CSV table of C-alpha atoms in Angstrom, one decimal:
chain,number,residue,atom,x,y,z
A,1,UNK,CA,45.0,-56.2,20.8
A,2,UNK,CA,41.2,-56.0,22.0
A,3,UNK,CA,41.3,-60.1,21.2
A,4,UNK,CA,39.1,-60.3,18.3
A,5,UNK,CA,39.1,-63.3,16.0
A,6,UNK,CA,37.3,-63.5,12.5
A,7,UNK,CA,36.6,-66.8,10.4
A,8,UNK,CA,37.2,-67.9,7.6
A,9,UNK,CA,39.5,-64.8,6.9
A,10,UNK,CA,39.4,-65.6,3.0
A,11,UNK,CA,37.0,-67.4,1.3
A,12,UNK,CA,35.6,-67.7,-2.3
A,13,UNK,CA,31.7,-68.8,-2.8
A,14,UNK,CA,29.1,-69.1,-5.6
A,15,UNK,CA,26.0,-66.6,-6.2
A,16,UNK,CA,23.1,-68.3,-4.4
A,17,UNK,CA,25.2,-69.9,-1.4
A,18,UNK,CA,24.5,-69.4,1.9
A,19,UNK,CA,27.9,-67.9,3.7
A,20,UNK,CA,28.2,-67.5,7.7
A,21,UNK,CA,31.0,-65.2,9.1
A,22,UNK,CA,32.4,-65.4,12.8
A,23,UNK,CA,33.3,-62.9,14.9
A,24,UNK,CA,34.7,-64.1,18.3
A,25,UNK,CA,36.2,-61.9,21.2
A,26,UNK,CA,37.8,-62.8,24.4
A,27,UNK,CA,37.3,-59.7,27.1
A,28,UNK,CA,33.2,-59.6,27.3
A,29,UNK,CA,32.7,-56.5,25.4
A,30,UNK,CA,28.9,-55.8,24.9
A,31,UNK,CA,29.0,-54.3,22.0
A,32,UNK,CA,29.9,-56.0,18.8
A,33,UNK,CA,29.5,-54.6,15.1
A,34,UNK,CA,30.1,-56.1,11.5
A,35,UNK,CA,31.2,-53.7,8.9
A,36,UNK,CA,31.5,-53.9,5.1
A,37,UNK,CA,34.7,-51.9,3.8
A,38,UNK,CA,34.5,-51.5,-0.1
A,39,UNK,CA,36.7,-48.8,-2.1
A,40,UNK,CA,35.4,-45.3,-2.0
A,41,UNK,CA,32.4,-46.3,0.6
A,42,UNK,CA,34.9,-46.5,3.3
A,43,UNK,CA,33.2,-48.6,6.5
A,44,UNK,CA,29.6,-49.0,6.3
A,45,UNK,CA,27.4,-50.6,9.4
A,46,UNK,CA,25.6,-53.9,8.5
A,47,UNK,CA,24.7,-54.9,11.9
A,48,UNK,CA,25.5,-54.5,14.8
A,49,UNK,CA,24.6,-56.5,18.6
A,50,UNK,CA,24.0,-54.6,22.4
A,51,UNK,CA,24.0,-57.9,24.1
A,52,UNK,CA,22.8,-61.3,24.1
A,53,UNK,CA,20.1,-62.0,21.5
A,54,UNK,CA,20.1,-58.2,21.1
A,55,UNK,CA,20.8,-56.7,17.7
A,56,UNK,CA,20.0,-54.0,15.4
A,57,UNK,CA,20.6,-53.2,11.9
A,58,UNK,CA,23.2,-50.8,10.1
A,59,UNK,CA,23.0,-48.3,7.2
A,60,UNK,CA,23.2,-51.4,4.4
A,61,UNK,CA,21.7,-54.2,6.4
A,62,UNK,CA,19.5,-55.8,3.3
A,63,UNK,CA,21.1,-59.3,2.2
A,64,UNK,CA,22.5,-59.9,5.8
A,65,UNK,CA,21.1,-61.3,9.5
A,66,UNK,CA,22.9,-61.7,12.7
A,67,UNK,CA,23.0,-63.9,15.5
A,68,UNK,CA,24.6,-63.5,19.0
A,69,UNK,CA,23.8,-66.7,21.0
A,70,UNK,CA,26.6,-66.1,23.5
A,71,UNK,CA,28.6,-62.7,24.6
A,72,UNK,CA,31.5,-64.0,22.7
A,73,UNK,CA,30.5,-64.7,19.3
A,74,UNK,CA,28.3,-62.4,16.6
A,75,UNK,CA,28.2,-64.5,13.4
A,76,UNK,CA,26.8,-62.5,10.3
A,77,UNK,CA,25.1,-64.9,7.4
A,78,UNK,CA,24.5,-63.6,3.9
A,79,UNK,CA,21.2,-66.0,3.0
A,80,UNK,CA,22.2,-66.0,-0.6
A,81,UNK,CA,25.0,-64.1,-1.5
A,82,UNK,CA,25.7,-62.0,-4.4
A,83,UNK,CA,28.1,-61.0,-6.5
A,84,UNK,CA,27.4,-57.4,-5.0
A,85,UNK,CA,28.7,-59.1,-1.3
A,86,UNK,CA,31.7,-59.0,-2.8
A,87,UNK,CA,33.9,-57.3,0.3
A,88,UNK,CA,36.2,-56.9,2.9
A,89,UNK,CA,34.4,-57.9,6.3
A,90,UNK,CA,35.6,-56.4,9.5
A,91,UNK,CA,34.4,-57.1,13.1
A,92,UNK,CA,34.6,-54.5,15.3
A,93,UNK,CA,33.5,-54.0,19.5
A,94,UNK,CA,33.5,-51.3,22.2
A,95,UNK,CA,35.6,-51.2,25.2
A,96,UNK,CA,34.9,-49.8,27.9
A,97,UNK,CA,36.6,-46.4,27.2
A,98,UNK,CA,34.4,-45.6,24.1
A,99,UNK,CA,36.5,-46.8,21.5
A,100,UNK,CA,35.5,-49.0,18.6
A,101,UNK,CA,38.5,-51.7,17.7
A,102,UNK,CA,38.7,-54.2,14.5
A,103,UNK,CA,39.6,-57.3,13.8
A,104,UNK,CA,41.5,-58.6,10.5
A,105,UNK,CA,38.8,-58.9,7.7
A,106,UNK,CA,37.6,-61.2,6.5
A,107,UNK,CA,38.1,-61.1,2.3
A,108,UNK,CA,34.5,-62.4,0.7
A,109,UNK,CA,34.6,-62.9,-3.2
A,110,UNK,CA,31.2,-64.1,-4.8
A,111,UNK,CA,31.4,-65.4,-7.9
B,1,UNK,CA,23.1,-35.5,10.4
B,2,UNK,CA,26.5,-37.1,11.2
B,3,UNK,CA,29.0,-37.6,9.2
B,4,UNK,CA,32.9,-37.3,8.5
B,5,UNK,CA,35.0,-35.7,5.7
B,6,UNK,CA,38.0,-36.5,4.6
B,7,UNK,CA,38.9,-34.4,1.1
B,8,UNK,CA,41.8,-36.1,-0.1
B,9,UNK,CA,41.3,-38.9,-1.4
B,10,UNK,CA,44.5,-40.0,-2.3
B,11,UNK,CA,48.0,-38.1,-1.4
B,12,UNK,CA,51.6,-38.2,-2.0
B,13,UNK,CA,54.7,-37.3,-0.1
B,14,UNK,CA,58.4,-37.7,-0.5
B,15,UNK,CA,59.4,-39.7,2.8
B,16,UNK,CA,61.0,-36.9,5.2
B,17,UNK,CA,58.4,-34.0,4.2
B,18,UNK,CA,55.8,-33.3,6.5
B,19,UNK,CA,52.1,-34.5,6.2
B,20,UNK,CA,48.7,-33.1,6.8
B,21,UNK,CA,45.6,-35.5,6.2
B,22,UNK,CA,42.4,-33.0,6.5
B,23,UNK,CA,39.0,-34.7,8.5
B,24,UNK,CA,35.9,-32.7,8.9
B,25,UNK,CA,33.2,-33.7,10.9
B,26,UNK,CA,29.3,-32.9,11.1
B,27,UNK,CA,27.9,-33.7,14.7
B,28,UNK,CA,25.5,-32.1,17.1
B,29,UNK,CA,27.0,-32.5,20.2
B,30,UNK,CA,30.9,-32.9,21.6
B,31,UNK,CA,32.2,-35.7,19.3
B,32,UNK,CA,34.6,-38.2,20.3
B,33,UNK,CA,37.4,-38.6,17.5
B,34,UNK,CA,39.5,-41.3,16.0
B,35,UNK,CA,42.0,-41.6,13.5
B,36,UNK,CA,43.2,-45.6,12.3
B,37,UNK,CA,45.5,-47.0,10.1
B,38,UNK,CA,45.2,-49.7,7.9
B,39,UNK,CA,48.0,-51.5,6.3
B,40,UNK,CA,46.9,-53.1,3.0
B,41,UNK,CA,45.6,-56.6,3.8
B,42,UNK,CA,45.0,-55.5,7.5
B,43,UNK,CA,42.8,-54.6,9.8
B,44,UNK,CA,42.4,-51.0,11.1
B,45,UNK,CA,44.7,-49.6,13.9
B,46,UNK,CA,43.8,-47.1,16.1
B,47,UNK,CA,46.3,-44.2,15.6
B,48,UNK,CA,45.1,-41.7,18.5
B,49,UNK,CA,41.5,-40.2,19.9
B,50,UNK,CA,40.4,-37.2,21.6
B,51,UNK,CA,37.4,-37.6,23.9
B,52,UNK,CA,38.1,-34.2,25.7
B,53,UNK,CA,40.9,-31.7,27.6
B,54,UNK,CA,43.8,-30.7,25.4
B,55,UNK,CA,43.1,-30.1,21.8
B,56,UNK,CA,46.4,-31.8,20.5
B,57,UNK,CA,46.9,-35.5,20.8
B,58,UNK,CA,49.7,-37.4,20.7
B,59,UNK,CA,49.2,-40.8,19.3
B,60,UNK,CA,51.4,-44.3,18.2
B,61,UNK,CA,54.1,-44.0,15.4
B,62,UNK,CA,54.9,-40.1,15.9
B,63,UNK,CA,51.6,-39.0,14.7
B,64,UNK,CA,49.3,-36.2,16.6
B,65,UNK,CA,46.3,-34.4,15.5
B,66,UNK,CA,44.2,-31.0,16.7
B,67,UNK,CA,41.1,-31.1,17.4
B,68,UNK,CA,39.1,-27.6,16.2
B,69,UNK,CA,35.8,-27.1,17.1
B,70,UNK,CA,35.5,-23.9,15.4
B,71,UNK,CA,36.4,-25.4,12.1
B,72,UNK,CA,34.6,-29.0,13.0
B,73,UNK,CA,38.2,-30.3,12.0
B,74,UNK,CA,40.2,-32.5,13.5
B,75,UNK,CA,43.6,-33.1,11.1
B,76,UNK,CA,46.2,-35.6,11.4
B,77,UNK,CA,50.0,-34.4,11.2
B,78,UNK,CA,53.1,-35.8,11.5
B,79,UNK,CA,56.2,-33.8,10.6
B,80,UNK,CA,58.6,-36.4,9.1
B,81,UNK,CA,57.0,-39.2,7.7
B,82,UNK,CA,59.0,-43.0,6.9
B,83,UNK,CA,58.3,-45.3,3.8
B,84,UNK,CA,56.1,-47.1,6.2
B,85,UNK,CA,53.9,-44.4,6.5
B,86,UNK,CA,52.1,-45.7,3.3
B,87,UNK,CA,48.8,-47.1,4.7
B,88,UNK,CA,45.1,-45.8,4.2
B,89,UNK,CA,43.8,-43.8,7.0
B,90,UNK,CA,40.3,-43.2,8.1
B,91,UNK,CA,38.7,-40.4,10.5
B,92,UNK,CA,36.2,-41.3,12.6
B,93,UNK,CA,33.4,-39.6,14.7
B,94,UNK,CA,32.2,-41.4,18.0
B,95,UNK,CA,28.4,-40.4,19.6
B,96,UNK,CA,29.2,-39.5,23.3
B,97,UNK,CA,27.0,-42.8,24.0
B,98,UNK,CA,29.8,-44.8,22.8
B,99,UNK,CA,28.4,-47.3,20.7
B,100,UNK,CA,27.6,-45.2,17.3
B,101,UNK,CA,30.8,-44.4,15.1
B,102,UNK,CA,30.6,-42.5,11.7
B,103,UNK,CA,33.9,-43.3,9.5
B,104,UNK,CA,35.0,-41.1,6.5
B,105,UNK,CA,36.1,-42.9,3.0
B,106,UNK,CA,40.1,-42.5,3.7
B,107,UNK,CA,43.0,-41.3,2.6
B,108,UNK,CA,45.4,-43.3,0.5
B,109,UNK,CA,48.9,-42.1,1.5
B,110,UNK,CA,52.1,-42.6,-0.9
B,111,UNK,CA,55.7,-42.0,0.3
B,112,UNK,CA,58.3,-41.5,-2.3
B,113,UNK,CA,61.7,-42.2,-2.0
């Protein structure tokens, strides 16, 4: 259990709404990622955060931002989401011995 | 450019028969590897890694893989497998740094009575 927690874990929103995702941890990892998991794409890297205030994008990054205010949390905000943000959400850090570990999903449907 | 392979993408086995899930892996230097498991509706698990030293890992639920550098593979075994096996399983390529990981698109795994 690397102590991850994701909010909401399901939710159901309209095309054009603004949706926020949170991603909190409990051991001080410095490194915190948000994945999209959608079938035959596997995981792909939206954003991901080296520290406080520090963050960087992924391979599909368009649609999303990022905050990290405090080591704990990394919230990801689609703007306006689309139909096409339809997806499984997974948080994800790094311990300390190189290894990436997720949290639950979080189950996004646009409609 | 990195990436990760995995050429099934959907296999079935009778429960007791051995399995094989293939993972090939494109990366410049010595990679880091992962294989997870992930339960419909859940998150992923991490089933083993190899970072280095012996080429054949043992991991959680009786599962072990060998690392090959020579064939850039690194496949995931397990000689008897349980009805609980059933679970999508993703390869994974780690960048010695430690914060870049390069996932393949899984393999869905069946078990028949």
């Amino acid at each position: 259990d690397a102590g991850i927690t994701q909010s909401p874990r399901h939710k159901v929103t309209e095309t054009g709404t603004p949706v926020t995702l949170r991603c909190h941890q409990t051991e001080n990892h410095r490194y915190m990622y948000w994945y999209r998991q959608d079938p035959g794409h596997g995981l792909r890297l939206i954003h991901y955060s080296y520290g406080v205030k520090d963050t960087d994008k992924g391979e599909v990054s368009d649609g999303y931002s990022v905050s990290r205010s405090k080591t704990e949390d990394f919230l990801l905000t689609l703007e306006s989401a689309t139909s096409s943000q339809t997806s499984v959400y997974f948080c994800a850090i790094t311990s300390s011995g190189n290894t990436i570990y997720f949290g639950e999903g979080s189950w996004l449907t646009v409609v | 450019a990195q990436s990760v392979t995995q050429p099934d993408i959907h296999i079935t086995v009778s429960e007791g028969a051995s399995l094989e899930l293939r993972c090939n892996y494109s990366y410049g230097a010595t990679p880091y590897l992962f294989w997870y498991v992930q339960s419909p509706g859940q998150g992923l698990q991490l089933l083993l890694k190899y970072f280095s030293g012996d080429t054949l890992v043992q991991g959680i639920k009786g599962f072990e893989a060998e690392f090959k550098r020579s064939q850039s593979s690194f496949n995931l075994r397990k000689p008897s497998v349980h009805w609980s096996d059933a679970a999508e399983y993703f390869c994974a390529v780690g960048a010695d740094t430690g914060n870049q990981f390069y996932f393949g698109t899984g393999t869905s795994l069946t078990v028949i009575p």
